[in-house]
Tab-separated table of C-alpha atoms in Angstrom:
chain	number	residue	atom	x	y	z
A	1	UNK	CA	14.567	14.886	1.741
A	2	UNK	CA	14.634	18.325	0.162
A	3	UNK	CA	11.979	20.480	1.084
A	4	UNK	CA	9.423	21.859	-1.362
A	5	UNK	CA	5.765	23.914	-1.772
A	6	UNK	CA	3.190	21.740	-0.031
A	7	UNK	CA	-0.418	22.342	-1.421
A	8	UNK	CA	-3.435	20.663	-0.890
A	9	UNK	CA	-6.381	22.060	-2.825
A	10	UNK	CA	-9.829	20.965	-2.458
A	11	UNK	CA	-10.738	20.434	-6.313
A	12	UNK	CA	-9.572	18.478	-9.084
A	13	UNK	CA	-9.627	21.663	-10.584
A	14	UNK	CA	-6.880	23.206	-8.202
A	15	UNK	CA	-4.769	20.110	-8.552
A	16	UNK	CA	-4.248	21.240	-12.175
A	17	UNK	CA	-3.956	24.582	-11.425
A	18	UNK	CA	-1.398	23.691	-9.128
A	19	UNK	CA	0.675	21.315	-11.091
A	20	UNK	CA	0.552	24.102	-13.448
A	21	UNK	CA	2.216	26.641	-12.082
A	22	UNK	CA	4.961	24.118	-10.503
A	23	UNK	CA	8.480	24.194	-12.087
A	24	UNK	CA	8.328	20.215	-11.277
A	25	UNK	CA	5.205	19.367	-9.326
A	26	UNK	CA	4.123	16.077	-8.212
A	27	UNK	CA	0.681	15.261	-6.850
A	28	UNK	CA	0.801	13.604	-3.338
A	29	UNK	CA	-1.743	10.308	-2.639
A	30	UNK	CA	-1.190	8.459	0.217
A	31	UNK	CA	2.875	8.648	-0.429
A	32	UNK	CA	4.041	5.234	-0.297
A	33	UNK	CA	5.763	5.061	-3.413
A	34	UNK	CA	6.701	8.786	-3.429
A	35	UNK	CA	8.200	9.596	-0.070
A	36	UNK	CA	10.475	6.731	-0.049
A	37	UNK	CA	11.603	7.828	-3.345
A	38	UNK	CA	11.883	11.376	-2.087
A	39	UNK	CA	14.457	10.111	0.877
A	40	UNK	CA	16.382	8.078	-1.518
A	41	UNK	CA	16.766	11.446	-3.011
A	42	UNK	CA	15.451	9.340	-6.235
A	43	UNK	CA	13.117	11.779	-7.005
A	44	UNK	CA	13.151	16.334	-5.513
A	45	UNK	CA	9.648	17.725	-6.804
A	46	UNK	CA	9.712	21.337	-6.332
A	47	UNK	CA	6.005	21.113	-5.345
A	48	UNK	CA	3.424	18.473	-4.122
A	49	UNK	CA	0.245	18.450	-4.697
A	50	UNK	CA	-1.640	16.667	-2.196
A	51	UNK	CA	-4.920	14.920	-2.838
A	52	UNK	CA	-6.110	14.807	0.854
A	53	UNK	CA	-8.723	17.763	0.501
A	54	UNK	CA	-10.253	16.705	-2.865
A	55	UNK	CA	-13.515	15.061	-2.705
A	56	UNK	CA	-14.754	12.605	-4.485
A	57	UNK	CA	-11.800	10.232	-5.495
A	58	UNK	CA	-12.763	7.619	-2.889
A	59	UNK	CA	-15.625	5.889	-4.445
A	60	UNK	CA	-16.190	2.174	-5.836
A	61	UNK	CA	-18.977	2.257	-8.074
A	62	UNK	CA	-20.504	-1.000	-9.681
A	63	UNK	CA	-21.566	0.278	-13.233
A	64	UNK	CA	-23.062	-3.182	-14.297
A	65	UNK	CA	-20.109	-4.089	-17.031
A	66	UNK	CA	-17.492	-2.775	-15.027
A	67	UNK	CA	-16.134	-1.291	-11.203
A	68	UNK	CA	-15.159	2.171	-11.274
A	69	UNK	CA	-12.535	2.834	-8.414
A	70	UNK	CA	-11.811	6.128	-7.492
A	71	UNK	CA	-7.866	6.805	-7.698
A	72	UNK	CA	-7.707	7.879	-3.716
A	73	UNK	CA	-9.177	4.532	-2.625
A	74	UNK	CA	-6.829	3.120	-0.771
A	75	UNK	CA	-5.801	-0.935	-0.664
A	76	UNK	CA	-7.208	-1.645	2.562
A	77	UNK	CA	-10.566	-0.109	1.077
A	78	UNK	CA	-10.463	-2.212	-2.123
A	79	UNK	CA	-9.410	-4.965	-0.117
A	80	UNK	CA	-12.304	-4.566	2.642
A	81	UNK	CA	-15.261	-3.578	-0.247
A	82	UNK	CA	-17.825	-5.970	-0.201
A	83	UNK	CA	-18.687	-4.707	-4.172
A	84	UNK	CA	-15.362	-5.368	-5.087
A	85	UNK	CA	-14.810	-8.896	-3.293
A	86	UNK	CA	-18.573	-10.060	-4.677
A	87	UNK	CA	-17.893	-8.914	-8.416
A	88	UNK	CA	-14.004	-9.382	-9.194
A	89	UNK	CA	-12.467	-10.894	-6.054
A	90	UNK	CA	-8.639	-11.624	-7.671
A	91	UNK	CA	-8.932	-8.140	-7.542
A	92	UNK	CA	-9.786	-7.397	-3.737
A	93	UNK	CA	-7.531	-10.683	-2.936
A	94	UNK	CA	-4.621	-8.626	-4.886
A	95	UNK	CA	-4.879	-5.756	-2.545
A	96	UNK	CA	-5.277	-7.388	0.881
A	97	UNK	CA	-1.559	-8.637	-0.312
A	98	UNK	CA	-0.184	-5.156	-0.894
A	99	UNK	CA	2.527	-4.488	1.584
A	100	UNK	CA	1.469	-4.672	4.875
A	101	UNK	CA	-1.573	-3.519	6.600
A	102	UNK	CA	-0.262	0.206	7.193
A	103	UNK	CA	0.959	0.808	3.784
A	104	UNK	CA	-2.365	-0.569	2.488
A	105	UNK	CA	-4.302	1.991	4.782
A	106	UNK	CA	-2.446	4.416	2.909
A	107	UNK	CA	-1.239	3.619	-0.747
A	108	UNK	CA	-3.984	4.284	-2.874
A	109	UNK	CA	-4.443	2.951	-6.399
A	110	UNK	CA	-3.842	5.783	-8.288
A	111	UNK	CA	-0.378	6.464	-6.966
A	112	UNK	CA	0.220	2.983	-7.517
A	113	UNK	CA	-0.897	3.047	-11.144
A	114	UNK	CA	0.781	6.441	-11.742
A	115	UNK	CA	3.716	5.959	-9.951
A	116	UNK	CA	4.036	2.150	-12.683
A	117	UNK	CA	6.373	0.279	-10.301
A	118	UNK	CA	7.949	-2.452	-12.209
A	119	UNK	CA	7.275	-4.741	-9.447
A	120	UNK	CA	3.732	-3.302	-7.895
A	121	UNK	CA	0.924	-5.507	-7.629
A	122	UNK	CA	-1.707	-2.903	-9.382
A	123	UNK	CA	-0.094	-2.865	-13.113
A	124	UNK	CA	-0.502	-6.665	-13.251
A	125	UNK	CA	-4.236	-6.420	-12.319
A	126	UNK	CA	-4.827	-3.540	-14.610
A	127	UNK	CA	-3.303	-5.098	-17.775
A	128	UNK	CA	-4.217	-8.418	-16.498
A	129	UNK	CA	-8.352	-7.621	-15.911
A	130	UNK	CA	-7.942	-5.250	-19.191
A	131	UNK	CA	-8.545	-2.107	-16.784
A	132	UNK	CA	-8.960	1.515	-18.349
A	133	UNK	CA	-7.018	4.658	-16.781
A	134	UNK	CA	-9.405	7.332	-16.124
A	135	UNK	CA	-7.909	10.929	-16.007
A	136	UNK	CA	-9.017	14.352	-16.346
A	137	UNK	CA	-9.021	14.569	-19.836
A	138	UNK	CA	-9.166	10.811	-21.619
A	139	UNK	CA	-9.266	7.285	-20.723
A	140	UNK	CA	-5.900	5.001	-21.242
A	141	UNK	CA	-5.934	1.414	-21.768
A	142	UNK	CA	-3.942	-0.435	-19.564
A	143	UNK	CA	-1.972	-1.551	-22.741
A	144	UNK	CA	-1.026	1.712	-23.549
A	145	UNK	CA	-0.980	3.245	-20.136
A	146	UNK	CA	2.197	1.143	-18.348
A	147	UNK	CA	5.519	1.286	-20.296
A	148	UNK	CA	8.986	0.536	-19.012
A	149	UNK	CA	9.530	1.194	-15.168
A	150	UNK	CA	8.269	4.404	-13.686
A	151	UNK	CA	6.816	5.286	-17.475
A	152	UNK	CA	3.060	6.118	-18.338
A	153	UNK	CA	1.989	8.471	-20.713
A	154	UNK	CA	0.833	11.121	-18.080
A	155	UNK	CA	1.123	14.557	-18.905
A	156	UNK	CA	3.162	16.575	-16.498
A	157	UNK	CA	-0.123	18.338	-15.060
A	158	UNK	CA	-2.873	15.412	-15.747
A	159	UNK	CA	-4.059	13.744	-12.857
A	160	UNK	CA	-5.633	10.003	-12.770
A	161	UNK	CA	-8.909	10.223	-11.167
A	162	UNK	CA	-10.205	6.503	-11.800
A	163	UNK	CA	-9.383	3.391	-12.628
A	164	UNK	CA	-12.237	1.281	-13.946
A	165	UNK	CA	-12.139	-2.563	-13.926
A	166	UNK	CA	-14.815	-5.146	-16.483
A	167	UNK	CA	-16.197	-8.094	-14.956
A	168	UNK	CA	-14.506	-10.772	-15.843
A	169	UNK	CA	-15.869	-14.281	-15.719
A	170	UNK	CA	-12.698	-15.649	-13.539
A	171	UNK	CA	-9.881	-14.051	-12.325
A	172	UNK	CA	-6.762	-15.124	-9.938
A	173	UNK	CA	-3.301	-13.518	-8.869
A	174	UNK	CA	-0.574	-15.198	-7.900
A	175	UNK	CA	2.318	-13.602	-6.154
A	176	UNK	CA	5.955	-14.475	-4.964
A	177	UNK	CA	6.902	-11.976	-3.107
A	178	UNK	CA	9.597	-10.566	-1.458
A	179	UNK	CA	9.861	-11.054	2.331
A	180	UNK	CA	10.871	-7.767	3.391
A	181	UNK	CA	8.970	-5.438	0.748
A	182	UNK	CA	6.294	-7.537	-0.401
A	183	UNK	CA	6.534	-6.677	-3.592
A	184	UNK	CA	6.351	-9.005	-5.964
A	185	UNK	CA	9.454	-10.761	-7.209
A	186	UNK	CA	7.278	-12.223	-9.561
A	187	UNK	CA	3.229	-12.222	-9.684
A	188	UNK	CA	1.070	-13.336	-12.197
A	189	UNK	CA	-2.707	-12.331	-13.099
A	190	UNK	CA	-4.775	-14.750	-15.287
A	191	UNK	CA	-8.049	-13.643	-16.488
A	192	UNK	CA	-10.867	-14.955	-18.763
A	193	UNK	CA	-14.134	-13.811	-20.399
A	194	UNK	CA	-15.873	-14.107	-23.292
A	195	UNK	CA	-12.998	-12.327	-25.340
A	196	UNK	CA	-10.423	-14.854	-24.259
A	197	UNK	CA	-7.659	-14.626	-21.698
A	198	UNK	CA	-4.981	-12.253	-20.473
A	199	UNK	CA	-2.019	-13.026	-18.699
A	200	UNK	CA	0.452	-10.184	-17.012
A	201	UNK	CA	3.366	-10.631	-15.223
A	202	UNK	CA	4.827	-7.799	-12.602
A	203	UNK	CA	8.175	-7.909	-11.209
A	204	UNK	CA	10.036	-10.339	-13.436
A	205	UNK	CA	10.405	-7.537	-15.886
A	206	UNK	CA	11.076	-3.808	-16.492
A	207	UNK	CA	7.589	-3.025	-16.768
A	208	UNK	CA	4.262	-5.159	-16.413
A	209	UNK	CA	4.014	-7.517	-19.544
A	210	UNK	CA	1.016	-10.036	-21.151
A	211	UNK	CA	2.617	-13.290	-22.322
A	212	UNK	CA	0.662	-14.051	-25.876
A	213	UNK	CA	1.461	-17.786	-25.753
A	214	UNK	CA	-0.200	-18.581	-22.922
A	215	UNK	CA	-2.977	-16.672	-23.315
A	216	UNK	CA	-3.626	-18.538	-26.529
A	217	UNK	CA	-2.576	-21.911	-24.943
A	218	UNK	CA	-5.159	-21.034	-22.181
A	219	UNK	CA	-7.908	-19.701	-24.372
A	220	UNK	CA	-7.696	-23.491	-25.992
A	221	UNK	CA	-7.062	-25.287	-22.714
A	222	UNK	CA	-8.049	-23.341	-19.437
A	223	UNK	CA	-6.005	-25.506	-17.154
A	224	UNK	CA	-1.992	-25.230	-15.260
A	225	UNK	CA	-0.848	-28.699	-17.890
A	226	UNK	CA	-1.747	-25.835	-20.685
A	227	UNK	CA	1.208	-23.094	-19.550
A	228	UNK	CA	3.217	-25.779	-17.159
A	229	UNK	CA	5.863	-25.752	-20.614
A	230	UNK	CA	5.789	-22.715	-21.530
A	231	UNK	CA	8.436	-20.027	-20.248
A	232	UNK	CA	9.184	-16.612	-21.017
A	233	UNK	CA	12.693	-15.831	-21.953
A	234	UNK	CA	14.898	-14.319	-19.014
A	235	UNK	CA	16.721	-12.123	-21.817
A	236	UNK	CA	15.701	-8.505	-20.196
A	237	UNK	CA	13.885	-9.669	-17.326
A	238	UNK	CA	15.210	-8.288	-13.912
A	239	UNK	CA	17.975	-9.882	-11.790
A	240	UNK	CA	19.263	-8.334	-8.001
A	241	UNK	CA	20.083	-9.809	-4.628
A	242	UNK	CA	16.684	-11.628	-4.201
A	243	UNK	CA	16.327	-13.288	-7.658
A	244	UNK	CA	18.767	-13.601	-10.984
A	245	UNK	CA	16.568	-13.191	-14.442
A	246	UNK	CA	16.488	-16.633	-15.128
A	247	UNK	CA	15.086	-17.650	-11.737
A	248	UNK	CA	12.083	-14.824	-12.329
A	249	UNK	CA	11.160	-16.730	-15.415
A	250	UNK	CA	11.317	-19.583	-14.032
A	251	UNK	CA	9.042	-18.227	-11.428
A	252	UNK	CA	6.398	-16.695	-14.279
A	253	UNK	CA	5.422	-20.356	-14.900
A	254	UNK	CA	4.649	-21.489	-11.644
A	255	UNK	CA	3.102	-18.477	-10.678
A	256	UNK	CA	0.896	-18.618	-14.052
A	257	UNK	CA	0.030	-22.175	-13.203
A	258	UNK	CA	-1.087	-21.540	-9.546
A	259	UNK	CA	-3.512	-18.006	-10.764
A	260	UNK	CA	-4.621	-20.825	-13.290
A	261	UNK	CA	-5.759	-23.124	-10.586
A	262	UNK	CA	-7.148	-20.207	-8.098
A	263	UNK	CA	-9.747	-19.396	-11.497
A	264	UNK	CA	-11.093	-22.774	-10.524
B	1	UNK	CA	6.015	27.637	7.166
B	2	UNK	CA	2.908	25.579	6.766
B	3	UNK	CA	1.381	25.610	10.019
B	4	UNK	CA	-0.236	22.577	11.258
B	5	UNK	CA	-3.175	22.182	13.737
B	6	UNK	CA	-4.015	17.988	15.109
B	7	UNK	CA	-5.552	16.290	17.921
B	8	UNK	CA	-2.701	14.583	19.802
B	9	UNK	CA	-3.569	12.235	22.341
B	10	UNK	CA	-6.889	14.067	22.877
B	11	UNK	CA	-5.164	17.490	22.962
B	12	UNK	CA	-4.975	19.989	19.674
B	13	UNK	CA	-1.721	20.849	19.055
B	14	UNK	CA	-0.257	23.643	16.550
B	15	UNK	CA	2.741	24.438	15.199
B	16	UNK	CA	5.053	25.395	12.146
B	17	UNK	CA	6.249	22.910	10.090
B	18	UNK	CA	8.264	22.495	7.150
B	19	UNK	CA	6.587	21.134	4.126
B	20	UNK	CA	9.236	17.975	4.108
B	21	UNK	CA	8.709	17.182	7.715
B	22	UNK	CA	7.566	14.073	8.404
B	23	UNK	CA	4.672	13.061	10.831
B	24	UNK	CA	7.245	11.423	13.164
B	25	UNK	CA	9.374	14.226	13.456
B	26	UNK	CA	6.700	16.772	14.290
B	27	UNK	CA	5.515	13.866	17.128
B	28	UNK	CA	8.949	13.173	18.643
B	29	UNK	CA	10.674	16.357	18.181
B	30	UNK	CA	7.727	19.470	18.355
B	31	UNK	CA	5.506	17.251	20.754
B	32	UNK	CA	8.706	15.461	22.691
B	33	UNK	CA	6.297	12.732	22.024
B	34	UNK	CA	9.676	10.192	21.619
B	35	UNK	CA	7.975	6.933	22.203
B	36	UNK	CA	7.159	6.690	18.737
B	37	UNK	CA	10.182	5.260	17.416
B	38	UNK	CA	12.706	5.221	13.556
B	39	UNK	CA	13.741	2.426	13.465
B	40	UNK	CA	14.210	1.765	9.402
B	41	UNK	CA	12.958	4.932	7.666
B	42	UNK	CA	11.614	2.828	4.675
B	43	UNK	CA	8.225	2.437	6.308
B	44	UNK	CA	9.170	-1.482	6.536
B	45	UNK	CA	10.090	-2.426	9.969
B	46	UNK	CA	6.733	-0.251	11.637
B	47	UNK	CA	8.370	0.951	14.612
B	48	UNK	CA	6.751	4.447	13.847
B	49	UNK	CA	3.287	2.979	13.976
B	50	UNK	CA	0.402	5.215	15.310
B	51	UNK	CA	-3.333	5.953	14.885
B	52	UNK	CA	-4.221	8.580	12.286
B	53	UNK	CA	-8.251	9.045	11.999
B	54	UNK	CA	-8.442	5.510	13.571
B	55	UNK	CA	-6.163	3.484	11.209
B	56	UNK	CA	-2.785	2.402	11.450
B	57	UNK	CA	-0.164	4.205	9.601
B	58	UNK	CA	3.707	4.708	9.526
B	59	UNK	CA	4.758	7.803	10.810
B	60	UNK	CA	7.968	7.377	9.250
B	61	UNK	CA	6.260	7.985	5.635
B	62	UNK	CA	3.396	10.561	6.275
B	63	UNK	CA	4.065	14.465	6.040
B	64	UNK	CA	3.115	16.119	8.878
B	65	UNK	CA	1.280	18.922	6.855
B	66	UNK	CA	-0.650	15.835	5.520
B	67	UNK	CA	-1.919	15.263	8.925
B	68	UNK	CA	-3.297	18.423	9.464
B	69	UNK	CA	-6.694	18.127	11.223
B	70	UNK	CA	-6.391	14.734	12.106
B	71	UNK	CA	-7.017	12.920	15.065
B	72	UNK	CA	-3.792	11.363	16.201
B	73	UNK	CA	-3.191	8.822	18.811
B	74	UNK	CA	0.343	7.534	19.869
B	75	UNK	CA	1.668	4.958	22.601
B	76	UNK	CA	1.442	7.596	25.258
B	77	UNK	CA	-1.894	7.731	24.647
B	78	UNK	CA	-3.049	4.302	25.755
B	79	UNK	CA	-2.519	4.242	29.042
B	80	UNK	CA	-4.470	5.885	31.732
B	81	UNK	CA	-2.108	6.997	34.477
B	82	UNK	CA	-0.591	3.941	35.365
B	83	UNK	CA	-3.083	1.976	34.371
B	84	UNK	CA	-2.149	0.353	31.237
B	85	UNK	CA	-3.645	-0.469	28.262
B	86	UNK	CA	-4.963	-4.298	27.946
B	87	UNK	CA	-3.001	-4.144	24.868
B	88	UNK	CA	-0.183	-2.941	27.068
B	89	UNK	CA	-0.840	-5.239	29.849
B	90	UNK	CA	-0.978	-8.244	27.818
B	91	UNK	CA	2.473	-7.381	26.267
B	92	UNK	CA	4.354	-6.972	29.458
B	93	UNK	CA	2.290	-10.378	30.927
B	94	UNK	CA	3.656	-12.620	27.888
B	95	UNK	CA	6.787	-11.305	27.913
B	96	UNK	CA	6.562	-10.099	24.396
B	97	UNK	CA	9.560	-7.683	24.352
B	98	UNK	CA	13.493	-7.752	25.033
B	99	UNK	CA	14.805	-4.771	24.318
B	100	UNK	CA	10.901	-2.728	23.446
B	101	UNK	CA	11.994	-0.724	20.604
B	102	UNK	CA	9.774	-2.095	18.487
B	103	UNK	CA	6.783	-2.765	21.322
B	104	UNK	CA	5.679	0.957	20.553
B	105	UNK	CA	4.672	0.221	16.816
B	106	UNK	CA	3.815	-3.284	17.618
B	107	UNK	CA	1.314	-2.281	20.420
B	108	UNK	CA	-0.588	0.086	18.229
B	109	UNK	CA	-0.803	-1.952	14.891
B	110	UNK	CA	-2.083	-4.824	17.504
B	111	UNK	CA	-4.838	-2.483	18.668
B	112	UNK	CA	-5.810	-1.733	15.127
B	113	UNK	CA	-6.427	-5.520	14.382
B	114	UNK	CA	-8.154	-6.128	17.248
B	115	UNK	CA	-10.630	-2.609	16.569
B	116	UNK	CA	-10.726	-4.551	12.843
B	117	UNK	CA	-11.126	-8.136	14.065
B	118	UNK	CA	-11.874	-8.905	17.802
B	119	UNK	CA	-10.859	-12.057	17.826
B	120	UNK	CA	-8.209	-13.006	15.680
B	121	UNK	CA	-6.512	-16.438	14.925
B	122	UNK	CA	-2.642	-16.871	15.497
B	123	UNK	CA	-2.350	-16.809	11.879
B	124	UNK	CA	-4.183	-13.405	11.274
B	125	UNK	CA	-1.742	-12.313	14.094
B	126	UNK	CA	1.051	-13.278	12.322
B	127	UNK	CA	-0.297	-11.469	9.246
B	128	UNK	CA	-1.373	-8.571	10.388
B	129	UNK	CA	2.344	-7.673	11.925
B	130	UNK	CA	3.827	-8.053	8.514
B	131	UNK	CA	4.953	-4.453	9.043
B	132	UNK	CA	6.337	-4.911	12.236
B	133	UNK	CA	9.590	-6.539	12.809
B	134	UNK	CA	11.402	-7.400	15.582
B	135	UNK	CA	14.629	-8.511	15.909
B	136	UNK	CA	14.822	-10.026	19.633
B	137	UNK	CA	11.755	-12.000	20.282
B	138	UNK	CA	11.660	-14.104	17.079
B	139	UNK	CA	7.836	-12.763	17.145
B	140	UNK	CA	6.376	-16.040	19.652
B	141	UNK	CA	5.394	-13.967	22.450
B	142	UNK	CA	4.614	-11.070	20.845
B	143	UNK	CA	1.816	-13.094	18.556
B	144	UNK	CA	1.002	-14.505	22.402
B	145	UNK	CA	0.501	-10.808	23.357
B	146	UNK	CA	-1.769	-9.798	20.718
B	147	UNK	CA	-3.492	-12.798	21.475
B	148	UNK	CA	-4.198	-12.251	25.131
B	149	UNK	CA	-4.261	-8.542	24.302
B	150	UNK	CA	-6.949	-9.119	22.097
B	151	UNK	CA	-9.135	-11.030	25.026
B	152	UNK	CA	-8.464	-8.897	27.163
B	153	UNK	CA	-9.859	-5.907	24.965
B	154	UNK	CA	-13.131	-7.955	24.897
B	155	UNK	CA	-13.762	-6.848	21.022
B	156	UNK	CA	-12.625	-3.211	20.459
B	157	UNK	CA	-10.516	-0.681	22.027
C-alpha cells in the first residue's frame, strides 16, 4: 500500500476542509472496503481523511416516519439496536449478515453506501426500503444516489453524514452469499407500504437494480407464486468463478421469492 | 511521522508510524508482539484478530494511526503468567488446534462472543467464527473449545 497524509479532524467541518486541500483525498470510516482496495493497489489516495475523531455520526434516531442512521454507525450497531430491530427489522437482520462479526464491528454504513459495492448488502436495502442519502449539503434518493459499480454522485469533497430509512409496513432480505466473502452473489430486498412495493437486487448486477415487474406483480399479488415466473435477463448481469450471469438470474427469483415469504 | 500513543496489554506504548502502517505491523514488528498472526491479508481468514476498545477487529485491515488512543488487547495479554486464560485452557483441553496459527485470532474472537453472549449455542459458535478459518481442524474441536471456553468463563471475561 502506498503511503499517504493521514488526518483525522474532529469536525465535519475539517473533513471538508481536509478533502479540500487534498490532490486526491479519501475520507477513512471503518476501512473495510477501502484498505483492501488500497492493498490491491485498486485505489492510492494521496490523503485520508479519517472519521474517528468526529462526533456525532454514530446515532440512530427514530423520527416517527423514518430512522435516521448516522453514517459512522457501524453493522454490528445497526445490527444490535433495539430501535432499529423493533421498527424495520429486514433492516437490522441485513446487517447482522454483513461479513463476519469483525468486519461488522468496523464497516460502517456510510462507507458502505459511499464506497456502492456492486455486491454490498447496504445498496439493496437503501433502494430496496426507498432510503435517502444524507450529506453535507443535500439529500440523494437512493434512486439517484447508486449508479454502476463504485459510482454515486458524490462530490470529490462531500461527505455522507446520514442515511435515513421510512417505515415500511414489511420488509425482508434475502441473501446468497458467497462463502468466503459473504458478499452477496445475489440478495434480494422486498418491501411494501402504502405506496406499493420495491424490489432491489445486489450482486447479480453492475450496480444495485429494482425489478419493475415484480414490483407490479407483487403490488397485485403479495405472495412467492406472484414473482416464482418472472426472471430478469442475465444480458449484463455479472459472471466470475463463483457464479456465470445466467445462474445470478436465476438466483434473483428464488431469492425474491424467499424475502417474499420472510414479509410474512 | 504520525506518532502514535495506545494501551497495549495494559501498558501505553508510543511510537512513529507511517500513515500506511497497519495495526498488525505496529503490534508484531514495533511491539515484537508476533503472536498476532497474517495469515490472508484480506481481513477474511481472522488470524490477526485482537481487542480494540473491547471489540473484535482485524488487525490486518486497521491503520495503526487509527488506533491511536485505544485500548488494545492481544493473545499475550490473556494469560496471567502461566496461568492461562479459560479461553486458553479450554482450547488446549479439546484439542482445538494442529498446527495454532490460527488459535491466536480464534481465541480472541471466542472471547468476544462469550463477553457478547455467555452462553452460546453450537450454532452461534459456528457463526460467530465466520471470520476465522482454519485449515487443520475442520473447525469440530475448536467450536468444542469455545464451548467449554465459554463455561469455563462463567459469563464474561
Amino acid at each position: 500500500m502506498d503511503d499517504f497524509q493521514y488526518h483525522a479532524p474532529s469536525s465535519v467541518d475539517g473533513v471538508l476542509s481536509a478533502l479540500r486541500g487534498a490532490d486526491d483525498g479519501k475520507v477513512l470510516a471503518g476501512g473495510m472496503s477501502l484498505l483492501p482496495v488500497m492493498k490491491l493497489a485498486m485505489a492510492a489516495p494521496s490523503d485520508l481523511v479519517s472519521l474517528r475523531n468526529v462526533p456525532g455520526l454514530s446515532d440512530i434516531e427514530d423520527h416517527g416516519h423514518c430512522l435516521k442512521i448516522g453514517a459512522c454507525c457501524t453493522h454490528a450497531q445497526v445490527a444490535a439496536s433495539s430501535v432499529v430491530r423493533e421498527r424495520i427489522p429486514a433492516l437490522a437482520a441485513m446487517a447482522g449478515r454483513i461479513g463476519d462479526p469483525q468486519v461488522r464491528n468496523r464497516g460502517t454504513i456510510g462507507g458502505s453506501v459511499a464506497h456502492n459495492d456492486p455486491a454490498a448488502d447496504y445498496p439493496a436495502a437503501c433502494v430496496g426500503l426507498g432510503a435517502t442519502i444524507i450529506t453535507d449539503r443535500r439529500k440523494i434518493s437512493s434512486d439517484d444516489f447508486f449508479g454502476s459499480m463504485f459510482e454515486t454522485p458524490l462530490e470529490d469533497d462531500e461527505l455522507v453524514t446520514a442515511v435515513c430509512f421510512p417505515i415500511v409496513d414489511g420488509a425482508a432480505y434475502a441473501k446468497f452469499e458467497n462463502p468466503a466473502s459473504k458478499y452477496a452473489v445475489a440478495g434480494v430486498m422486498v418491501a411494501r407500504d402504502s405506496d406499493g412495493v420495491r424490489v432491489a437486487v445486489t450482486g447479480a448486477g453492475a450496480g444495485v437494480f429494482r425489478v419493475a415487474e415484480m414490483e407490479a406483480a407483487l403490488a397485485d399479488d403479495f405472495s412467492a407464486d406472484a414473482v416464482a415466473g418472472i426472471s430478469v435477463s442475465s444480458d449484463g448481469l455479472l459472471s466470475d468463478n463463483v457464479a456465470g450471469a445466467e445462474y445470478r438470474a436465476h438466483l434473483v427469483t428464488v431469492m425474491a421469492k424467499r424475502a417474499v415469504e420472510a414479509c410474512g | 511521522m504520525p506518532a502514535v500513543t495506545m494501551t497495549v496489554n495494559g501498558v501505553s506504548r508510543s511510537a512513529d508510524v507511517e500513515g500506511r502502517t497497519l495495526l498488525v505491523d505496529f503490534l508484531r514488528e514495533k511491539l515484537q508482539l508476533t503472536g498476532t498472526h497474517v495469515g490472508c491479508d484480506t481481513s477474511q481468514c481472522g488470524a490477526c484478530v485482537v481487542h480494540m476498545n473491547g471489540q473484535s477487529v482485524k488487525s490486518c485491515t486497521c491503520l495503526a494511526v487509527d488506533a491511536d488512543g485505544a485500548d488494545v488487547t492481544t493473545i499475550e495479554g490473556l494469560a496471567n503468567g502461566a496461568d492461562l486464560h479459560p479461553m486458553q485452557k479450554a482450547f488446549r483441553e479439546h484439542h482445538g488446534l494442529q498446527c495454532g496459527f490460527c488459535t491466536p485470532g480464534m481465541v480472541m474472537s471466542a472471547i468476544d462472543l462469550v463477553n457478547r453472549n455467555p452462553s452460546p449455542s453450537e450454532g452461534e459458535v459456528r457463526h460467530w467464527l465466520d471470520g476465522n478459518f482454519c485449515r487443520c481442524t475442520g473447525y469440530h474441536n475448536i467450536v468444542k473449545a469455545v464451548m467449554a471456553g465459554a463455561d469455563a468463563m462463567g459469563g464474561g471475561s
